[in-house]
Coordinates of C-alpha atoms in Angstrom, one line a residue:
X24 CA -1.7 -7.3 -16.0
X25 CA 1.9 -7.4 -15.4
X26 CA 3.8 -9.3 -12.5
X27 CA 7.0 -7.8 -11.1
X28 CA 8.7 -9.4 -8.2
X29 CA 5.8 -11.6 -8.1
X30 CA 3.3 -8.8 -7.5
X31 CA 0.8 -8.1 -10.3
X32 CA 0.4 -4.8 -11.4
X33 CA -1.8 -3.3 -14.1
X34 CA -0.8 -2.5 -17.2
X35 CA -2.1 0.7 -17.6
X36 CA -0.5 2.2 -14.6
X37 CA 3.3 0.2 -15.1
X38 CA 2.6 2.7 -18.4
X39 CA 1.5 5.5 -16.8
X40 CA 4.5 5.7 -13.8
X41 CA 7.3 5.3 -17.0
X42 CA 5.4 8.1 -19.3
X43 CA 5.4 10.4 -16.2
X44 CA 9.0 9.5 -15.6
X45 CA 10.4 10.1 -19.0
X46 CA 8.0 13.4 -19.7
X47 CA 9.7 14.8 -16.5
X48 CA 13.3 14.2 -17.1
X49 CA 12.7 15.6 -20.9
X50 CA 11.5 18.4 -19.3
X51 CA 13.9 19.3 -16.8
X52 CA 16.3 18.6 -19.0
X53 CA 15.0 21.1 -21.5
X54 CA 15.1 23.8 -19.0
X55 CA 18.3 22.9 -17.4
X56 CA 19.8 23.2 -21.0
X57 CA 17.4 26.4 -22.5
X58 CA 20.6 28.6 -22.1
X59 CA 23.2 26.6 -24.2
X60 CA 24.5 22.9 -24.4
X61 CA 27.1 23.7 -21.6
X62 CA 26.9 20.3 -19.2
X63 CA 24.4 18.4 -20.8
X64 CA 26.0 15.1 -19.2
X65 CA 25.3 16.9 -15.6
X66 CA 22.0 18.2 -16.5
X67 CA 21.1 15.2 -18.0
X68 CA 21.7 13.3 -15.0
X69 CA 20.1 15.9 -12.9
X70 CA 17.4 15.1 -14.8
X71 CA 17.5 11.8 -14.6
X72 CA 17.3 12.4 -10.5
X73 CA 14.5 14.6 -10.4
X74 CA 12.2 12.3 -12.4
X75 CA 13.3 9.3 -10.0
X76 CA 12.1 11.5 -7.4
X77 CA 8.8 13.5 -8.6
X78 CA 7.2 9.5 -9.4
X79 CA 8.3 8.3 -6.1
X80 CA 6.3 10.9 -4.4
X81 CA 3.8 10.7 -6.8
X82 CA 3.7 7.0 -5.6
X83 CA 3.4 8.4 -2.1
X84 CA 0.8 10.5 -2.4
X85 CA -1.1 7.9 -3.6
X86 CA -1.4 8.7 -7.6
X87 CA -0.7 4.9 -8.9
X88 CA -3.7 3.9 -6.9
X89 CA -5.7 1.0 -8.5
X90 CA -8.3 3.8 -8.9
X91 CA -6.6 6.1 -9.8
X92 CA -7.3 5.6 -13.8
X93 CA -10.9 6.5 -13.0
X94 CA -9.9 9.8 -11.8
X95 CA -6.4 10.9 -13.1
X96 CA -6.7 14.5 -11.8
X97 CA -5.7 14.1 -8.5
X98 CA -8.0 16.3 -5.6
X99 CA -6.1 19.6 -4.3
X100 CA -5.1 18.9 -1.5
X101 CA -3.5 15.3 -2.6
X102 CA -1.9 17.7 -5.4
X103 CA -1.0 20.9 -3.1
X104 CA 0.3 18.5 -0.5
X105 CA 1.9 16.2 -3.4
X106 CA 3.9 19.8 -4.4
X107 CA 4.9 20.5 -1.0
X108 CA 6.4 17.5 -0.1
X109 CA 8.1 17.2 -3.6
X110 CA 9.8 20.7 -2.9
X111 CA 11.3 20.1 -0.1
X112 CA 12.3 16.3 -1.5
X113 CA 13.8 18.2 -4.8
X114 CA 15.6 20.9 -2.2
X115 CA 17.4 18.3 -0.2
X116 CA 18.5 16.7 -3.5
X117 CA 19.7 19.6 -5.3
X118 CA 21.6 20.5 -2.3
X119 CA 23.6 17.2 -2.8
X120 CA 24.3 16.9 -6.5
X121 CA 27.5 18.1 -7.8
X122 CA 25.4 20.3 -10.8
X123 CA 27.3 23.8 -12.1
X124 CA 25.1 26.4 -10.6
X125 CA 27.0 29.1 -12.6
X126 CA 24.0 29.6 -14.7
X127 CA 21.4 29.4 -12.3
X128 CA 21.0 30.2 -8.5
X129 CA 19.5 27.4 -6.5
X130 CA 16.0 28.7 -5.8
X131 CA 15.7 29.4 -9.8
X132 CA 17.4 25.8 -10.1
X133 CA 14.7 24.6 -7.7
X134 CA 12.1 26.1 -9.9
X135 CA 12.9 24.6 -13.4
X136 CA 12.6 20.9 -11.2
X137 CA 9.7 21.7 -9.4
X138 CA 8.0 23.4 -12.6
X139 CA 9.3 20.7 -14.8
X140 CA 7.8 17.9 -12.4
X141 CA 4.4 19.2 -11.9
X142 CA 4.1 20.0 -15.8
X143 CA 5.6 16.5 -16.6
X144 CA 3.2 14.6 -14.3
X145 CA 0.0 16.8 -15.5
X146 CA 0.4 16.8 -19.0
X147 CA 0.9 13.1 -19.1
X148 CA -2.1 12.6 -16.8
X149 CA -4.1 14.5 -19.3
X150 CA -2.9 12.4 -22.5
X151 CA -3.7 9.2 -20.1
X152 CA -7.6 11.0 -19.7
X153 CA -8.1 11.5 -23.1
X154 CA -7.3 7.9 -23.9
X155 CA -10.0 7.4 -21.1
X156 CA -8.9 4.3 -19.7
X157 CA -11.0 2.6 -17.4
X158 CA -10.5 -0.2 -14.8
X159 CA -11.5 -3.5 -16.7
X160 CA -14.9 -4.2 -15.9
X161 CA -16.5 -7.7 -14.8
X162 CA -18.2 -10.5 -15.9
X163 CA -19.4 -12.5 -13.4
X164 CA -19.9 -16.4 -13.5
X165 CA -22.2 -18.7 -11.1
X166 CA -22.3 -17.9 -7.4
X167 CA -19.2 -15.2 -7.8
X168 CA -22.8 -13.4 -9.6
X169 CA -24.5 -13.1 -6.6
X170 CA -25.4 -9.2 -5.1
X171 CA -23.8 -9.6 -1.9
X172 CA -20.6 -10.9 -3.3
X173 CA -20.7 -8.5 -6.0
X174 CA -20.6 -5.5 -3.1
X175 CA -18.2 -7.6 -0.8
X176 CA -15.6 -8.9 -3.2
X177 CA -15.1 -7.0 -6.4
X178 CA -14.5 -3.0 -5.2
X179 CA -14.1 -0.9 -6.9
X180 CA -14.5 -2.8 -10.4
X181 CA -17.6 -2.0 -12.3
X182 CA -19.5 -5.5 -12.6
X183 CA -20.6 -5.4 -16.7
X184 CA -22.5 -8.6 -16.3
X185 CA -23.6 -11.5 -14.1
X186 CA -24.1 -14.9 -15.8
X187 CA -26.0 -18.4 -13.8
X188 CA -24.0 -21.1 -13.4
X189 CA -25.7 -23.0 -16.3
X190 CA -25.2 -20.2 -18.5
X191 CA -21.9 -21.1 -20.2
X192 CA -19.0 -17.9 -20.6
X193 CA -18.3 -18.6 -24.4
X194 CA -21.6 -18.7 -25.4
X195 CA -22.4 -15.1 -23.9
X196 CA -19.1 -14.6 -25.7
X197 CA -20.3 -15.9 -29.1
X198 CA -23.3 -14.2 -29.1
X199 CA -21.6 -10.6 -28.5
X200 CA -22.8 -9.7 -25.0
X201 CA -19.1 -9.5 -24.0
X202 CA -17.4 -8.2 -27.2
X203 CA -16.6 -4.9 -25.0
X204 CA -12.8 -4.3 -24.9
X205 CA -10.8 -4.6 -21.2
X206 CA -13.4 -7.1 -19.5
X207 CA -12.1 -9.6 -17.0
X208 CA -14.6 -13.2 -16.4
X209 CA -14.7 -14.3 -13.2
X210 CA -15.6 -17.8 -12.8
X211 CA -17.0 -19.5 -9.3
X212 CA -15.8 -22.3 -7.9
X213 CA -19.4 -24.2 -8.1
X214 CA -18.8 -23.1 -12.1
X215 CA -17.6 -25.9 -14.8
X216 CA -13.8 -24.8 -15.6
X217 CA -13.4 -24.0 -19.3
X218 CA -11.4 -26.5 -21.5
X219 CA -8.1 -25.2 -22.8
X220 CA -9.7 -24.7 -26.3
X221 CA -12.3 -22.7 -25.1
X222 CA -10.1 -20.5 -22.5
X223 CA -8.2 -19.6 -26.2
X224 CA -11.4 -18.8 -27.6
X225 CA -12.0 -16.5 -24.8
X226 CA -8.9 -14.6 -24.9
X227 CA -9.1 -14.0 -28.5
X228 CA -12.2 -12.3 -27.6
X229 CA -10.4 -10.0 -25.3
X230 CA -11.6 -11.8 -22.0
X231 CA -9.0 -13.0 -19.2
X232 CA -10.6 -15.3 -17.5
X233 CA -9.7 -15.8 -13.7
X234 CA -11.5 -18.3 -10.7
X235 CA -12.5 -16.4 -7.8
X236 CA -9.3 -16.8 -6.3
X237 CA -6.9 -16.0 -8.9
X238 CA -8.9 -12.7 -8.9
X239 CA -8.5 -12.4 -5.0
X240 CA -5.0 -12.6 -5.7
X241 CA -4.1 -11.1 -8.8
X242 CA -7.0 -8.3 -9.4
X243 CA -7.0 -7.5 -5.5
X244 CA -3.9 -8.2 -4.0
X245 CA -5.6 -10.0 -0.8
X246 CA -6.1 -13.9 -0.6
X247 CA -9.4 -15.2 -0.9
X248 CA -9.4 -17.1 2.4
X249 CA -11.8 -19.4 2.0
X250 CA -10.4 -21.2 -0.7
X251 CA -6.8 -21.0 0.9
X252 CA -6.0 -24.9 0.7
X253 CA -4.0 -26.3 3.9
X254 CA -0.3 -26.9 2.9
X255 CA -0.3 -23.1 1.2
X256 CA 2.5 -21.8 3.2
X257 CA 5.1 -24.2 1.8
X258 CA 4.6 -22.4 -1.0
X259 CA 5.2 -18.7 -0.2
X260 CA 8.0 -16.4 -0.5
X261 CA 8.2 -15.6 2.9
X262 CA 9.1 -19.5 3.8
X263 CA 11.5 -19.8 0.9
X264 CA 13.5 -17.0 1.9
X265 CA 17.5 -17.8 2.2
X266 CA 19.2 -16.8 4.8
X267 CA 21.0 -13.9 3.0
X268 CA 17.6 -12.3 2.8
X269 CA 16.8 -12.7 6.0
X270 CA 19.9 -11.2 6.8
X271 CA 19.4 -8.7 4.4
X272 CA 15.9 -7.5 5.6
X273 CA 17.3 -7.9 9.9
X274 CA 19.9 -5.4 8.2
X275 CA 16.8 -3.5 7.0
X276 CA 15.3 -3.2 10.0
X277 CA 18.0 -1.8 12.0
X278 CA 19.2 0.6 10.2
X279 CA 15.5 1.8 9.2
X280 CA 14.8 1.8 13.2
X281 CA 18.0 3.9 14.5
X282 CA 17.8 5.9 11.5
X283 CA 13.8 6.8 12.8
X284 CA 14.5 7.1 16.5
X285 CA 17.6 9.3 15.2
X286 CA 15.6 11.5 12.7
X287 CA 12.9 12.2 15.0
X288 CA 14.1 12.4 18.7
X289 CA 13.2 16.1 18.7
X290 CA 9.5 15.6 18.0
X291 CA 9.8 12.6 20.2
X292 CA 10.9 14.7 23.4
X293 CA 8.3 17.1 22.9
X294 CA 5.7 14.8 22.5
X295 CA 7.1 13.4 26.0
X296 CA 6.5 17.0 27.7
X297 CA 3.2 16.9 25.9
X298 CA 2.2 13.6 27.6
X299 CA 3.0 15.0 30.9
X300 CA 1.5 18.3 30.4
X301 CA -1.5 16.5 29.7
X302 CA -2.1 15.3 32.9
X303 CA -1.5 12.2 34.9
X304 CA -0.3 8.9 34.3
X305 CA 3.1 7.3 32.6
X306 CA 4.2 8.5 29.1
X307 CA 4.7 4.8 27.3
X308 CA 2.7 2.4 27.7
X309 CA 3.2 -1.3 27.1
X310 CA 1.0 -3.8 26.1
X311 CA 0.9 -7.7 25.6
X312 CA 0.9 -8.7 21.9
X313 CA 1.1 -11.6 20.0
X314 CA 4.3 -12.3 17.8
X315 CA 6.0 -14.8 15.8
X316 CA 5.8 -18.2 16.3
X317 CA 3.1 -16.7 18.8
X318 CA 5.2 -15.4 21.1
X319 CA 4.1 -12.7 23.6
X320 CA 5.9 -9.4 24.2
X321 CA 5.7 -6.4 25.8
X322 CA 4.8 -3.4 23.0
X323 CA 5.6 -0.2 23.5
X324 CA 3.9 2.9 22.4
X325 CA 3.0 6.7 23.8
X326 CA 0.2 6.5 25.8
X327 CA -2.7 7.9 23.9
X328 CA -5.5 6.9 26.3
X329 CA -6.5 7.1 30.1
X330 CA -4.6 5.3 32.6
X331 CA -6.1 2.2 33.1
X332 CA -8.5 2.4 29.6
X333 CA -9.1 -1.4 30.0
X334 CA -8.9 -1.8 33.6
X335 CA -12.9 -2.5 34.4
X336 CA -13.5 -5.5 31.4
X337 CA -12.1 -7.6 28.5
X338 CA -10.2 -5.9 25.6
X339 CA -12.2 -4.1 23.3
X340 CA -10.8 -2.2 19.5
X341 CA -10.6 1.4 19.9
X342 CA -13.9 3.1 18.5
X343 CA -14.3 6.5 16.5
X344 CA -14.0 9.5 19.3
X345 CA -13.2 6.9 21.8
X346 CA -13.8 8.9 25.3
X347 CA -10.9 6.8 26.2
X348 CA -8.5 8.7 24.4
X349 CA -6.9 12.0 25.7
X350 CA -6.1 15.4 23.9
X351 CA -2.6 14.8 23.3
X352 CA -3.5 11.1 22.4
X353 CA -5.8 12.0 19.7
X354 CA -3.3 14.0 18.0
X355 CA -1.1 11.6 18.2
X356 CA -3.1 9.0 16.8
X357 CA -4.0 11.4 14.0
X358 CA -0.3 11.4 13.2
X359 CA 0.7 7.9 13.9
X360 CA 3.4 9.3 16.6
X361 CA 2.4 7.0 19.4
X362 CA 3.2 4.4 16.7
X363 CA 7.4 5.5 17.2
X364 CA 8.7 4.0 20.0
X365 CA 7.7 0.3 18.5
X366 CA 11.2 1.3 16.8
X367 CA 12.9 -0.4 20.1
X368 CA 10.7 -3.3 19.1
X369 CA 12.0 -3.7 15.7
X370 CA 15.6 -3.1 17.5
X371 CA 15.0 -6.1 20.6
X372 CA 13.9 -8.6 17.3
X373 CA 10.2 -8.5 18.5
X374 CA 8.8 -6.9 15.3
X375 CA 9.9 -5.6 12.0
X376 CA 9.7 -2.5 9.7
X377 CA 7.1 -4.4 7.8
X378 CA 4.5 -7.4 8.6
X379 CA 1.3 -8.3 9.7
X380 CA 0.3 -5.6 12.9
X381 CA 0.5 -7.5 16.3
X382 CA -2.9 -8.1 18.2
X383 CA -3.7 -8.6 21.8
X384 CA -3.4 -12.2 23.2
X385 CA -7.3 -12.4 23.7
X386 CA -8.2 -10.9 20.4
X387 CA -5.9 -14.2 18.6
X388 CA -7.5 -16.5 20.5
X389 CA -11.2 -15.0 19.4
X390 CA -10.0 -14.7 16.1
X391 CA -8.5 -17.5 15.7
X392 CA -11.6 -19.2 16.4
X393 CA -14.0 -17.5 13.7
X394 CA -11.7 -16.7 10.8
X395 CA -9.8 -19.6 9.2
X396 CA -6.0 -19.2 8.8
X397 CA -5.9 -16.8 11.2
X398 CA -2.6 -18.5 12.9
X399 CA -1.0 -18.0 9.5
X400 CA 0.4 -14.8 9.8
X401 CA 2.4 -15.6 12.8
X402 CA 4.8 -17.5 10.7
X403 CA 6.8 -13.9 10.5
X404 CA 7.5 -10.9 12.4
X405 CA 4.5 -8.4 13.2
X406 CA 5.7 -4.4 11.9
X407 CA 4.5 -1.3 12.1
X408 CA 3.3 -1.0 8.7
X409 CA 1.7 -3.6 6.5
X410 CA 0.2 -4.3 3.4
X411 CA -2.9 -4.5 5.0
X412 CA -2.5 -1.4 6.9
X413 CA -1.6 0.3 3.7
X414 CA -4.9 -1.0 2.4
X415 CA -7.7 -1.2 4.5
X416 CA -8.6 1.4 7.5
X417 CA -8.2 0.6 11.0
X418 CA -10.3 -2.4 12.2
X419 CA -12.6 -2.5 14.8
X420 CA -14.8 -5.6 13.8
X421 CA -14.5 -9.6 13.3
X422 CA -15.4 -8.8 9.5
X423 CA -13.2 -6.2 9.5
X424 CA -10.0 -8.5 11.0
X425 CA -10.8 -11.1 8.6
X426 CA -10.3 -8.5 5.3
X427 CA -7.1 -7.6 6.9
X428 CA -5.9 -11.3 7.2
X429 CA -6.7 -11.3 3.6
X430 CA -4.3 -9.0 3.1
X431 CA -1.5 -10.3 5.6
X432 CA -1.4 -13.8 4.0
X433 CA -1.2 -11.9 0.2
X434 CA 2.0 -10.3 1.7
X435 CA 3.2 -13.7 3.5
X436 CA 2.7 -15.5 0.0
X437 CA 4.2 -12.6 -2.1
X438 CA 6.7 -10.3 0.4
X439 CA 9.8 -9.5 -1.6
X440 CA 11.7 -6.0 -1.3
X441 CA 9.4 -4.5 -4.3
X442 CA 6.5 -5.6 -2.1
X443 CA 8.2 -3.4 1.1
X444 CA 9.0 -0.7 -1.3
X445 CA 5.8 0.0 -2.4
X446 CA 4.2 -0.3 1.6
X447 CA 7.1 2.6 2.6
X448 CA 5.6 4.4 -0.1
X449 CA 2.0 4.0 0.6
X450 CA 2.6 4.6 4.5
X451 CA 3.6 8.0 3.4
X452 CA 0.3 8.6 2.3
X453 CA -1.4 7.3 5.2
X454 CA 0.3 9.3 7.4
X455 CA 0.1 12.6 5.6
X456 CA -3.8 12.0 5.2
X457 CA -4.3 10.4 8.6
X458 CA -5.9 7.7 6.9
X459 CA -8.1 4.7 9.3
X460 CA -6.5 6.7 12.2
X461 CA -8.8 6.6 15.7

């Protein structure tokens, strides 16, 4: 496990992204420079450029996935659409680099990057497959042991072993029932802590040995909310940030939200016409959420539903084939386009690019009631994309909420601009694969 930017990240896959990166720009370079050494410094940073660009999308599609060791040949269409989008990504940038096209014309220019990419990314994935490295697996300590923890709290991790409470971790250890290689101990709360000698012992085993919570944390990337102690916020980076970051990220937002409304009015006023083609009713529609510090404002989205969905009862979560939603809507929702127009949100200060998503006045309240910490997350702005959104599918259920709050107080605690980075890049894949959409 390695931490960047206090986020942990495996290994494995830290290893992976710079292989992939440096087999592609060896590779376009070689075919930039097959006809002579003429401009090596230009094709070298060409190079250089395209290999930036074939991991990020890589990274968007979703191919440094926790999981993605276990599988390291991506599906077709995560691959085909991986292709297409890193086409047109390559086109736009070989449009804007000052390379000599004497020897080549831009379509055959296009090819060597394109071809260079894909073969970079695949034959490095194939080295990685025959090194056949799994996710670590699990040994489990005390009540962490138990079956419906097991299912709850550790996906997708293989659990190698489960251990009582009384059973001590170095013993097992001793007598070779964890001698495996990659294998994380996971150690309960109700569990006796191990001595600093015999935590030593462990690791020069091979075992890493976390509590429940440090695996929430570290193996999960979600806080383990019921061991979240009281005074945890003074601690997180989102309540140390200085004022030049705050700055920094208002900045951020701005420019991220005129640069969206800017970039997509055209799809924006046909999606208008389609509203009101659709039939009756207005084309936005606002709604009461909850916002920083609790505040309530007025968020605005395309109307994807009925006029009047909620007019006859209490709030309720949108349900899979809701008969609530229209044609148009669903589309919409498929595609996240309704989600646009929270864009003059992020411009009025309501929200931001990226934070915890805003609920309904009388969903915090409920909430707030069953799932400790749930107040937490208003400490910052809500966004339109999250971690949690990013990493668990749209919620329609108290269990479900609380899973996402896991996920919003990991970001509270560890939000830094690698943090955000990474969320762009995953939205990009949950909007191309209309993942949790409803």
């Amino acid at each position: 496990m390695t931490s960047l930017f206090s986020h942990s990240v495996r290994s494995e896959m830290l290893a992976l992204f710079v292989a992939e990166s440096c087999a592609v720009a060896l590779l376009v370079l070689a075919l930039l420079t097959a006809g002579g050494a003429e401009g090596v410094m230009a094709a070298a940073a060409t190079a250089i450029m395209v290999a930036i660009c074939a991991v990020l999308v890589a990274g968007a599609i979703g191919f440094y996935r926790p999981v993605a060791l276990q599988g390291l040949c991506p599906s077709l269409v995560h691959g085909a659409t991986g292709a297409g989008v890193l086409a047109l990504v390559l086109a736009l940038l070989l449009a804007m680099l000052p390379f000599d096209h004497a020897q080549w014309s831009f379509l055959e220019l296009l090819a060597a990057a394109l071809a260079g990419s894909v073969a970079g990314i695949a034959a490095t994935r194939f080295v990685f497959g025959l090194l056949r490295l799994p996710l670590p697996r699990l040994a489990l300590v005390g009540s962490a042991a138990e079956p419906g923890a097991i299912h709850r709290n550790y996906q997708p991790f293989e659990v190698t072993l489960a251990l009582p409470v009384g059973e001590a971790l170095l013993e097992a250890v001793e007598r070779g029932r964890l001698r495996a290689w990659r294998i994380w101990a996971v150690v309960s709360a109700s569990s006796m802590p191990l001595a600093p000698a015999d935590s030593r012992r462990c690791g020069a085993a091979g075992l890493q040995v976390f509590t429940e919570a440090e695996f929430s944390e570290h193996g999960l990337h979600r806080i383990d909310i019921d061991r979240l102690p009281d005074g945890w916020l003074a601690s997180a980076n989102s309540m140390r940030e200085s004022g030049w970051s705050a700055g920094l990220r208002r900045a951020f937002d701005i420019t991220f939200a005129i640069a969206l409304l800017t970039l997509t009015l055209p799809l924006l006023l046909l999606t208008m016409l389609a509203i009101r083609l659709d039939g009756p009713g207005p084309i936005f529609y606002r709604q009461e959420r909850v916002g920083r510090g609790n505040r309530v404002f007025q968020l605005l989205k395309f109307r994807s539903m009925i006029p009047d969905a909620e007019a006859f009862g209490a709030p309720v979560w949108a349900s899979r084939g809701d008969s609530r939603v229209t044609r148009v809507g669903r589309f919409l929702r498929l595609c996240r386009i309704d989600e646009i127009p929270q864009a003059l949100n992020v411009l009025r200060g309501d929200m931001s690019i990226i934070g915890p998503r805003p609920e309904r006045p009388g969903f915090v309240e409920q909430l707030g009631e069953l799932i400790p910490h749930y107040h937490d997350r208003a400490v910052i702005r809500p966004g339109i994309t999250g971690w949690a959104q990013v990493n668990h599918p749209y919620g329609a259920s108290v269990e479900d909420a609380r899973m996402k709050l896991s996920y919003d107080l990991y970001y509270i605690r560890r939000r830094s601009l690698f943090l955000d980075a990474l969320i762009l890049l995953a939205t990009v894949r949950v909007v191309l694969f209309q993942e949790g959409a409803r």
